[in-house]
Tab-separated table of C-alpha atoms in Angstrom:
chain	number	residue	atom	x	y	z
A	75	MET	CA	55.285	146.115	2.025
A	76	ASP	CA	54.088	149.409	3.477
A	77	ILE	CA	52.376	149.819	6.840
A	78	THR	CA	48.889	149.999	5.306
A	79	GLU	CA	49.210	146.710	3.459
A	80	ARG	CA	50.698	145.095	6.533
A	81	PHE	CA	47.811	146.218	8.741
A	82	LEU	CA	45.165	145.193	6.199
A	83	ASN	CA	46.727	141.732	6.015
A	84	TYR	CA	46.375	141.439	9.783
A	85	THR	CA	42.675	142.309	9.714
A	86	LYS	CA	42.010	139.160	7.658
A	87	PHE	CA	42.507	137.085	10.802
A	88	ASP	CA	39.742	136.662	13.376
A	89	THR	CA	41.576	136.805	16.708
A	90	GLN	CA	38.726	137.509	19.122
A	91	SER	CA	39.509	136.366	22.677
A	92	SER	CA	36.939	134.829	25.037
A	93	GLU	CA	36.230	135.532	28.691
A	94	GLU	CA	34.460	132.177	29.003
A	95	SER	CA	37.506	130.108	28.094
A	96	THR	CA	40.016	128.526	30.475
A	97	THR	CA	42.698	127.816	27.856
A	98	VAL	CA	45.787	129.894	26.996
A	99	PRO	CA	45.325	131.497	24.608
A	100	SER	CA	41.593	131.682	25.195
A	101	THR	CA	40.767	130.884	21.550
A	102	SER	CA	42.643	128.616	19.152
A	103	LYS	CA	42.094	131.033	16.255
A	104	GLN	CA	44.534	133.423	17.904
A	105	LEU	CA	47.277	130.853	17.328
A	106	VAL	CA	46.565	130.848	13.599
A	107	PHE	CA	47.500	134.517	13.461
A	108	ALA	CA	50.431	133.967	15.821
A	109	GLU	CA	51.894	131.414	13.407
A	110	TYR	CA	51.488	133.918	10.572
A	111	LEU	CA	53.265	136.607	12.599
A	112	LYS	CA	56.120	134.283	13.474
A	113	LYS	CA	56.739	133.502	9.798
A	114	GLU	CA	56.486	137.181	8.879
A	115	LEU	CA	59.084	138.167	11.466
A	116	GLU	CA	61.410	135.486	10.141
A	117	ARG	CA	60.896	136.714	6.563
A	118	GLU	CA	61.667	140.258	7.665
A	119	GLY	CA	65.036	139.165	9.019
A	120	LEU	CA	64.535	139.363	12.765
A	121	ASP	CA	66.508	137.071	15.037
A	122	ASP	CA	65.559	134.801	17.949
A	123	VAL	CA	61.977	134.539	16.679
A	124	GLU	CA	60.037	132.338	19.067
A	125	LEU	CA	56.381	131.374	19.447
A	126	ASP	CA	55.784	129.573	22.717
A	127	GLU	CA	53.002	127.091	23.393
A	128	GLN	CA	50.829	129.741	25.029
A	129	GLY	CA	50.882	132.027	22.005
A	130	TYR	CA	53.515	134.570	23.084
A	131	ILE	CA	55.831	135.745	20.317
A	132	TYR	CA	59.310	137.119	21.014
A	133	ALA	CA	61.907	138.404	18.534
A	134	THR	CA	65.090	140.468	18.374
A	135	LEU	CA	66.502	143.184	16.181
A	136	LYS	CA	70.230	142.967	16.802
A	137	ALA	CA	72.199	146.096	17.671
A	138	ASN	CA	74.205	147.782	14.942
A	139	ILE	CA	76.567	149.432	17.448
A	140	LYS	CA	79.182	147.947	19.774
A	141	ASP	CA	78.480	150.274	22.675
A	142	GLU	CA	76.600	148.849	25.612
A	143	VAL	CA	73.247	150.598	25.782
A	144	PRO	CA	69.959	149.608	27.429
A	145	VAL	CA	67.965	146.823	25.787
A	146	ILE	CA	64.451	148.147	25.219
A	147	GLY	CA	61.292	146.493	23.958
A	148	PHE	CA	58.015	147.152	22.161
A	149	ILE	CA	54.879	145.120	22.832
A	150	SER	CA	51.409	144.793	21.301
A	151	HIS	CA	48.557	142.324	21.675
A	152	TYR	CA	46.971	140.527	18.746
A	153	ASP	CA	43.599	139.515	20.184
A	154	THR	CA	40.523	141.625	19.527
A	155	SER	CA	37.672	142.423	21.882
A	156	PRO	CA	34.855	139.978	22.680
A	157	ASP	CA	32.504	142.995	22.593
A	158	CYS	CA	32.078	142.958	18.813
A	159	SER	CA	32.634	140.449	16.035
A	160	GLY	CA	36.115	140.283	14.565
A	161	ALA	CA	35.248	137.781	11.828
A	162	ASP	CA	35.179	138.577	8.118
A	163	ILE	CA	36.337	142.171	8.599
A	164	LYS	CA	35.877	144.274	5.465
A	165	PRO	CA	38.133	147.312	5.835
A	166	GLN	CA	37.710	150.319	3.571
A	167	ILE	CA	39.996	153.302	2.978
A	168	VAL	CA	38.473	156.775	2.888
A	169	ARG	CA	41.052	158.873	1.073
A	170	ASN	CA	41.506	162.536	1.982
A	171	TYR	CA	38.582	162.545	4.420
A	172	ASP	CA	36.560	165.746	3.978
A	173	GLY	CA	34.702	165.903	7.294
A	174	SER	CA	31.359	164.600	6.024
A	175	ASP	CA	29.383	161.493	6.977
A	176	ILE	CA	31.016	158.202	5.971
A	177	LEU	CA	28.725	155.551	4.478
A	178	LEU	CA	30.123	152.295	5.853
A	179	SER	CA	27.463	150.143	4.206
A	180	GLU	CA	23.794	150.445	3.354
A	181	GLY	CA	22.018	152.083	6.274
A	182	ILE	CA	25.170	152.343	8.437
A	183	VAL	CA	26.817	155.754	8.692
A	184	SER	CA	29.755	157.019	10.738
A	185	SER	CA	29.017	160.683	11.337
A	186	PRO	CA	31.104	163.426	12.954
A	187	LYS	CA	27.877	164.508	14.669
A	188	LYS	CA	28.068	161.342	16.742
A	189	PHE	CA	31.840	160.875	16.563
A	190	PRO	CA	33.345	164.394	16.536
A	191	GLU	CA	36.859	162.919	16.752
A	192	LEU	CA	36.557	162.292	13.001
A	193	LEU	CA	36.972	166.021	12.453
A	194	GLN	CA	40.461	165.883	13.967
A	195	HIS	CA	41.515	163.854	10.923
A	196	VAL	CA	40.169	165.845	7.997
A	197	GLY	CA	42.544	165.554	5.051
A	198	GLU	CA	43.875	162.179	6.194
A	199	ASP	CA	43.293	158.672	4.871
A	200	LEU	CA	41.046	156.698	7.215
A	201	ILE	CA	40.738	152.931	7.393
A	202	VAL	CA	37.180	152.140	8.482
A	203	THR	CA	34.940	149.069	8.752
A	204	ASP	CA	31.773	148.193	6.845
A	205	GLY	CA	29.799	148.819	10.050
A	206	THR	CA	29.223	145.143	10.929
A	207	THR	CA	32.474	144.278	12.760
A	208	LEU	CA	35.226	145.992	14.642
A	209	LEU	CA	38.375	146.874	12.710
A	210	GLY	CA	41.071	145.451	14.969
A	211	ALA	CA	43.295	148.518	15.119
A	212	ASP	CA	43.268	147.613	18.817
A	213	ASP	CA	45.889	146.353	18.614
A	214	LYS	CA	46.906	145.155	15.188
A	215	ALA	CA	47.809	148.744	14.341
A	216	GLY	CA	50.389	148.528	17.129
A	217	ILE	CA	51.790	145.314	15.690
A	218	ALA	CA	52.021	146.799	12.193
A	219	GLU	CA	53.828	149.852	13.567
A	220	ILE	CA	56.371	147.799	15.497
A	221	VAL	CA	57.116	145.439	12.608
A	222	GLN	CA	57.341	148.314	10.138
A	223	ALA	CA	59.733	150.157	12.458
A	224	MET	CA	61.994	147.094	12.666
A	225	VAL	CA	61.979	146.807	8.875
A	226	TYR	CA	62.769	150.519	8.541
A	227	LEU	CA	65.722	150.261	10.919
A	228	GLN	CA	67.126	147.342	8.927
A	229	GLU	CA	66.772	149.308	5.700
A	230	HIS	CA	68.403	152.415	7.188
A	231	LYS	CA	71.685	151.234	8.632
A	232	GLU	CA	72.724	154.844	9.212
A	233	ILE	CA	70.331	154.948	12.185
A	234	LYS	CA	72.304	153.562	15.092
A	235	HIS	CA	70.481	151.516	17.713
A	236	GLY	CA	71.074	148.995	20.442
A	237	LYS	CA	69.434	145.606	20.804
A	238	ILE	CA	65.654	145.860	20.395
A	239	ARG	CA	63.232	143.219	21.599
A	240	ILE	CA	59.642	142.919	20.409
A	241	ALA	CA	56.782	140.796	21.706
A	242	PHE	CA	53.195	140.109	20.709
A	243	ASN	CA	50.732	138.430	23.048
A	244	PRO	CA	47.187	137.037	23.156
A	245	ASP	CA	44.282	137.734	25.515
A	246	GLU	CA	44.906	141.353	26.505
A	247	GLU	CA	41.246	142.184	25.965
A	248	ILE	CA	40.209	139.754	28.698
A	249	GLY	CA	42.851	141.000	31.152
A	250	MET	CA	45.164	138.017	30.730
A	251	GLY	CA	47.713	139.352	28.265
A	252	ALA	CA	50.593	139.794	30.694
A	253	HIS	CA	49.877	136.797	32.908
A	254	HIS	CA	52.151	134.428	31.009
A	255	PHE	CA	54.560	137.031	29.596
A	256	ASP	CA	58.132	135.926	30.318
A	257	VAL	CA	59.808	139.137	31.494
A	258	GLU	CA	63.103	137.378	32.200
A	259	LYS	CA	63.233	135.882	28.703
A	260	PHE	CA	62.297	139.250	27.181
A	261	GLY	CA	65.433	140.671	28.808
A	262	CYS	CA	64.744	144.408	28.619
A	263	GLN	CA	65.508	147.260	30.988
A	264	TRP	CA	62.192	148.803	30.006
A	265	ALA	CA	59.576	148.550	27.254
A	266	TYR	CA	56.573	150.264	25.699
A	267	THR	CA	53.173	148.918	24.781
A	268	MET	CA	51.935	150.375	21.495
A	269	ASP	CA	48.279	150.204	22.498
A	270	GLY	CA	47.051	153.765	22.997
A	271	GLY	CA	44.558	155.782	20.992
A	272	ASP	CA	44.944	158.998	19.027
A	273	VAL	CA	48.232	160.573	17.963
A	274	GLY	CA	50.347	161.864	20.835
A	275	GLU	CA	48.762	159.860	23.626
A	276	LEU	CA	51.233	158.754	26.287
A	277	GLU	CA	49.963	156.975	29.364
A	278	PHE	CA	51.743	155.856	32.495
A	279	GLU	CA	48.850	156.079	34.921
A	280	ASN	CA	45.979	153.611	34.924
A	281	PHE	CA	43.212	152.418	37.179
A	282	ASN	CA	43.742	150.117	40.104
A	283	ALA	CA	41.281	147.371	39.270
A	284	ALA	CA	39.282	144.671	41.024
A	285	SER	CA	36.352	142.421	40.203
A	286	ALA	CA	33.490	141.720	42.588
A	287	LYS	CA	31.028	138.848	42.368
A	288	ILE	CA	28.003	139.286	44.632
A	289	ALA	CA	25.992	136.108	45.288
A	290	ILE	CA	22.509	136.298	46.827
A	291	LYS	CA	20.541	133.345	48.223
A	292	GLY	CA	16.765	133.583	48.073
A	293	VAL	CA	13.914	131.348	49.201
A	294	SER	CA	11.253	130.366	46.687
A	295	VAL	CA	7.712	129.846	47.943
A	296	HIS	CA	4.391	129.799	46.075
A	297	PRO	CA	3.497	133.496	45.787
A	298	GLY	CA	0.015	132.867	47.144
A	299	TYR	CA	1.494	131.636	50.434
A	300	ALA	CA	4.745	133.605	50.511
A	301	LYS	CA	4.140	136.051	53.356
A	302	GLY	CA	6.956	135.864	55.876
A	303	LYS	CA	8.600	133.035	53.956
A	304	MET	CA	9.743	134.148	50.527
A	305	VAL	CA	13.096	135.858	50.062
A	306	ASN	CA	13.123	137.162	46.487
A	307	ALA	CA	16.724	137.216	45.272
A	308	ASN	CA	15.679	139.399	42.320
A	309	ALA	CA	14.517	142.132	44.684
A	310	LEU	CA	17.594	141.825	46.883
A	311	ALA	CA	19.831	142.165	43.821
A	312	ALA	CA	18.086	145.415	42.899
A	313	GLU	CA	18.371	146.601	46.505
A	314	PHE	CA	22.101	145.876	46.595
A	315	ALA	CA	22.677	147.682	43.300
A	316	LYS	CA	20.938	150.772	44.716
A	317	MET	CA	23.301	150.812	47.700
A	318	LEU	CA	26.249	151.791	45.479
A	319	PRO	CA	26.601	155.514	44.626
A	320	GLU	CA	24.605	156.447	41.526
A	321	ASP	CA	27.083	159.196	40.630
A	322	GLU	CA	30.114	156.863	40.703
A	323	THR	CA	29.524	154.831	37.562
A	324	PRO	CA	31.371	154.890	34.205
A	325	GLU	CA	28.667	157.025	32.616
A	326	THR	CA	28.950	159.721	35.315
A	327	THR	CA	32.734	159.948	35.773
A	328	GLU	CA	35.822	161.086	33.884
A	329	GLY	CA	39.531	161.805	34.324
A	330	TYR	CA	40.819	160.523	37.633
A	331	GLN	CA	37.371	159.730	39.012
A	332	GLY	CA	36.829	156.101	39.955
A	333	PHE	CA	33.654	154.038	39.717
A	334	TYR	CA	31.679	150.885	40.378
A	335	HIS	CA	30.502	149.275	37.153
A	336	LEU	CA	27.716	146.695	37.103
A	337	LEU	CA	28.606	144.348	34.252
A	338	GLY	CA	25.607	142.081	34.559
A	339	ILE	CA	22.946	140.414	36.677
A	340	GLN	CA	21.772	136.814	36.537
A	341	SER	CA	18.830	136.196	38.799
A	342	ASN	CA	15.659	134.363	39.720
A	343	ILE	CA	13.777	134.064	42.989
A	344	GLU	CA	16.137	131.523	44.531
A	345	GLN	CA	19.478	133.066	43.596
A	346	ALA	CA	21.103	136.076	41.994
A	347	THR	CA	24.612	137.045	40.951
A	348	LEU	CA	25.817	140.582	40.304
A	349	SER	CA	29.148	141.073	38.512
A	350	TYR	CA	31.019	144.330	39.117
A	351	ILE	CA	34.336	145.878	38.292
A	352	ILE	CA	35.815	148.414	40.712
A	353	ARG	CA	38.178	151.110	39.480
A	354	ASP	CA	40.167	154.017	40.955
A	355	HIS	CA	43.491	155.691	40.164
A	356	ASP	CA	44.218	156.384	43.832
A	357	ARG	CA	45.305	153.253	45.702
A	358	GLU	CA	43.795	154.357	49.032
A	359	ARG	CA	40.437	155.213	47.469
A	360	PHE	CA	40.583	151.907	45.598
A	361	GLU	CA	40.942	150.030	48.883
A	362	ASP	CA	38.082	152.109	50.317
A	363	ARG	CA	35.851	151.104	47.428
A	364	LYS	CA	36.488	147.414	48.031
A	365	ARG	CA	35.765	147.846	51.732
A	366	PHE	CA	32.533	149.682	50.908
A	367	VAL	CA	31.309	146.706	48.878
A	368	GLU	CA	32.001	144.449	51.863
A	369	THR	CA	30.139	146.920	54.103
A	370	CYS	CA	27.090	146.765	51.836
A	371	VAL	CA	27.190	142.970	52.013
A	372	ALA	CA	27.315	143.114	55.807
A	373	LYS	CA	24.307	145.465	55.925
A	374	MET	CA	22.303	143.157	53.676
A	375	ASN	CA	23.119	140.182	55.903
A	376	GLU	CA	22.206	142.134	58.995
A	377	LYS	CA	18.807	142.799	57.433
A	378	TYR	CA	18.092	139.412	55.812
A	379	GLY	CA	20.228	136.951	57.754
A	380	GLU	CA	23.862	135.898	57.766
A	381	GLY	CA	24.946	134.168	54.563
A	382	THR	CA	22.180	135.654	52.425
A	383	VAL	CA	24.712	137.775	50.536
A	384	THR	CA	28.358	136.940	49.920
A	385	ALA	CA	31.070	138.740	47.952
A	386	VAL	CA	34.244	137.561	46.234
A	387	VAL	CA	36.460	140.560	45.521
A	388	LYS	CA	39.656	139.966	43.529
A	389	ASP	CA	42.351	142.449	42.557
A	390	GLN	CA	43.110	142.480	38.834
A	391	TYR	CA	45.904	145.030	38.360
A	392	TYR	CA	47.343	148.197	39.878
A	393	ASN	CA	48.321	151.694	38.782
A	394	MET	CA	51.663	151.487	36.987
A	395	LYS	CA	52.482	155.037	38.161
A	396	GLU	CA	53.741	153.436	41.390
A	397	LYS	CA	56.495	151.781	39.349
A	398	ILE	CA	57.142	154.528	36.793
A	399	ASP	CA	57.563	157.492	39.161
A	400	ASP	CA	61.186	156.614	39.921
A	401	GLN	CA	61.889	155.637	36.287
A	402	MET	CA	60.876	158.878	34.580
A	403	HIS	CA	63.690	158.664	32.046
A	404	VAL	CA	61.467	156.078	30.345
A	405	ILE	CA	58.873	158.820	29.833
A	406	ASP	CA	61.375	161.554	28.999
A	407	LEU	CA	62.689	159.472	26.086
A	408	VAL	CA	59.213	159.233	24.558
A	409	LEU	CA	58.520	162.945	25.007
A	410	ARG	CA	61.775	163.773	23.250
A	411	ALA	CA	61.051	161.280	20.465
A	412	MET	CA	57.583	162.746	19.915
A	413	GLN	CA	58.985	166.268	19.819
A	414	GLU	CA	61.582	165.300	17.219
A	415	CYS	CA	58.857	163.602	15.147
A	416	GLY	CA	56.585	166.644	15.257
A	417	VAL	CA	54.018	164.993	17.528
A	418	ALA	CA	52.367	167.015	20.303
A	419	PRO	CA	52.311	164.808	23.446
A	420	LYS	CA	48.993	164.172	25.175
A	421	VAL	CA	49.921	162.783	28.571
A	422	LYS	CA	46.846	161.500	30.332
A	423	PRO	CA	45.676	158.760	32.696
A	424	ILE	CA	44.179	155.612	31.221
A	425	ARG	CA	40.587	155.075	32.233
A	426	GLY	CA	41.197	151.388	31.931
A	427	GLY	CA	44.078	148.961	32.071
A	428	THR	CA	46.939	147.826	29.898
A	429	ASP	CA	49.352	144.930	29.719
A	430	GLY	CA	51.990	147.500	30.642
A	431	ALA	CA	50.448	147.924	34.091
A	432	GLN	CA	50.865	144.270	34.946
A	433	LEU	CA	54.304	144.125	33.333
A	434	SER	CA	55.439	147.126	35.364
A	435	PHE	CA	54.579	145.230	38.536
A	436	LYS	CA	56.465	142.212	37.180
A	437	GLY	CA	59.619	144.319	37.044
A	438	LEU	CA	59.424	145.702	33.496
A	439	PRO	CA	58.575	149.442	33.438
A	440	CYS	CA	56.178	149.669	30.519
A	441	PRO	CA	54.192	152.839	29.716
A	442	ASN	CA	51.706	152.978	26.850
A	443	ILE	CA	52.147	154.894	23.560
A	444	PHE	CA	49.521	155.770	20.954
A	445	ALA	CA	48.827	153.338	18.128
A	446	GLY	CA	46.406	155.655	16.334
A	447	GLY	CA	43.125	153.761	16.448
A	448	ILE	CA	39.884	155.404	17.593
A	449	ASN	CA	36.452	154.086	18.716
A	450	PHE	CA	37.821	150.715	19.754
A	451	HIS	CA	35.676	147.612	20.357
A	452	GLY	CA	32.900	148.518	17.959
A	453	PRO	CA	31.860	148.831	14.312
A	454	TYR	CA	32.737	152.547	14.150
A	455	GLU	CA	36.397	151.910	14.888
A	456	PHE	CA	38.831	153.590	12.520
A	457	VAL	CA	42.528	154.365	12.198
A	458	PRO	CA	44.163	157.087	10.076
A	459	ILE	CA	47.045	155.776	7.999
A	460	GLN	CA	49.028	158.893	8.882
A	461	SER	CA	48.631	158.083	12.583
A	462	MET	CA	50.134	154.643	12.122
A	463	GLU	CA	53.006	156.174	10.190
A	464	LYS	CA	53.628	158.674	13.010
A	465	ALA	CA	53.623	155.899	15.608
A	466	MET	CA	56.153	153.976	13.539
A	467	GLN	CA	58.377	157.063	13.332
A	468	VAL	CA	58.207	157.522	17.106
A	469	ILE	CA	59.315	153.914	17.645
A	470	VAL	CA	62.290	154.439	15.333
A	471	LYS	CA	63.220	157.669	17.091
A	472	ILE	CA	63.033	156.061	20.554
A	473	CYS	CA	65.453	153.374	19.353
A	474	GLU	CA	67.798	156.013	17.963
A	475	ILE	CA	67.732	158.157	21.106
A	476	THR	CA	68.292	155.150	23.368
A	477	ALA	CA	71.474	154.318	21.448
A	478	ASN	CA	72.940	157.522	22.915
A	479	TYR	CA	71.384	157.054	26.343
A	480	ASN	CA	74.667	156.491	28.175
A	481	SER	CA	76.743	158.950	26.163
């Protein structure tokens, strides 16, 4: 089975996670795919294949050398985003893409005018959707690349490598992917998530992240007799939202710039709730942002009365750079592997999070490597076959280089 067939098989499974669920994994349909993956890994000859009750899959490719070298790992998540349907995916292959518009289905076109990144892949074979679902390259492409690399290493005994561990987990898209990951059981000195975007991407910096829930209490009175009595929670919600900087939102920032992002508002006259996420690469500025939200709450209460507005601010994850800075050999190995595979590295900060961030703070240094997919979480998602092949080659090369790490 080649990497294309493997990936296409994975897209047949609907593995969408759910932010509304309290179970682990968040949706039972994820376990259906997990069972399939477990059997596939066993068929492909991996050892110690385990699927735990929470949907985490672990497996081993045994070393083919006697020397003691670091045990390294590769990780991908198998859930897909709640942002777009992942059911009944109909992937299509555009062979030798010529740079023109791609007709996904009647009336739905993926155009380089809107998605100029398509032009970076002229001449390649693109796997696209039919325009009604996401594709699931985030992160089933990563899974296909890891499995294919393990198969390749077994077929090419001349490539020497130490013990390799692999793991696949649920619920990354809802920020829970690393919460139940057993780092001790995984048993690696370091690992890599295969969950990045275009070819060459290497990420070991990510946002510090927090959520903020703002609750507003209003007072409902007949509008004809409301003077001096009514407190309209709708209006207070709008007032609070205006207190946060208009030029520090996702749509106005880039690179290392942080933001406040209003996810949603639920409101009526009596009560309102605003849901935010807070992001910044710099830890000190991140703490300042959280304090600023609390300051805004205090100002609202000073104006409308104590207890009118309350905030629950919770940290979600931190910038893995704090943990990687003194482990830069983990990055140097990838840069060397990319160079030897003819891949130009694109080292950049993640404007988001990754399981690797949480794992790094759990004691497993875990930067993020490209998996090749582009336009994640929507119906215009695509992945070039050649990109998946390159990612697989980089995995193989990292394993080979690590075998000589102590020599």
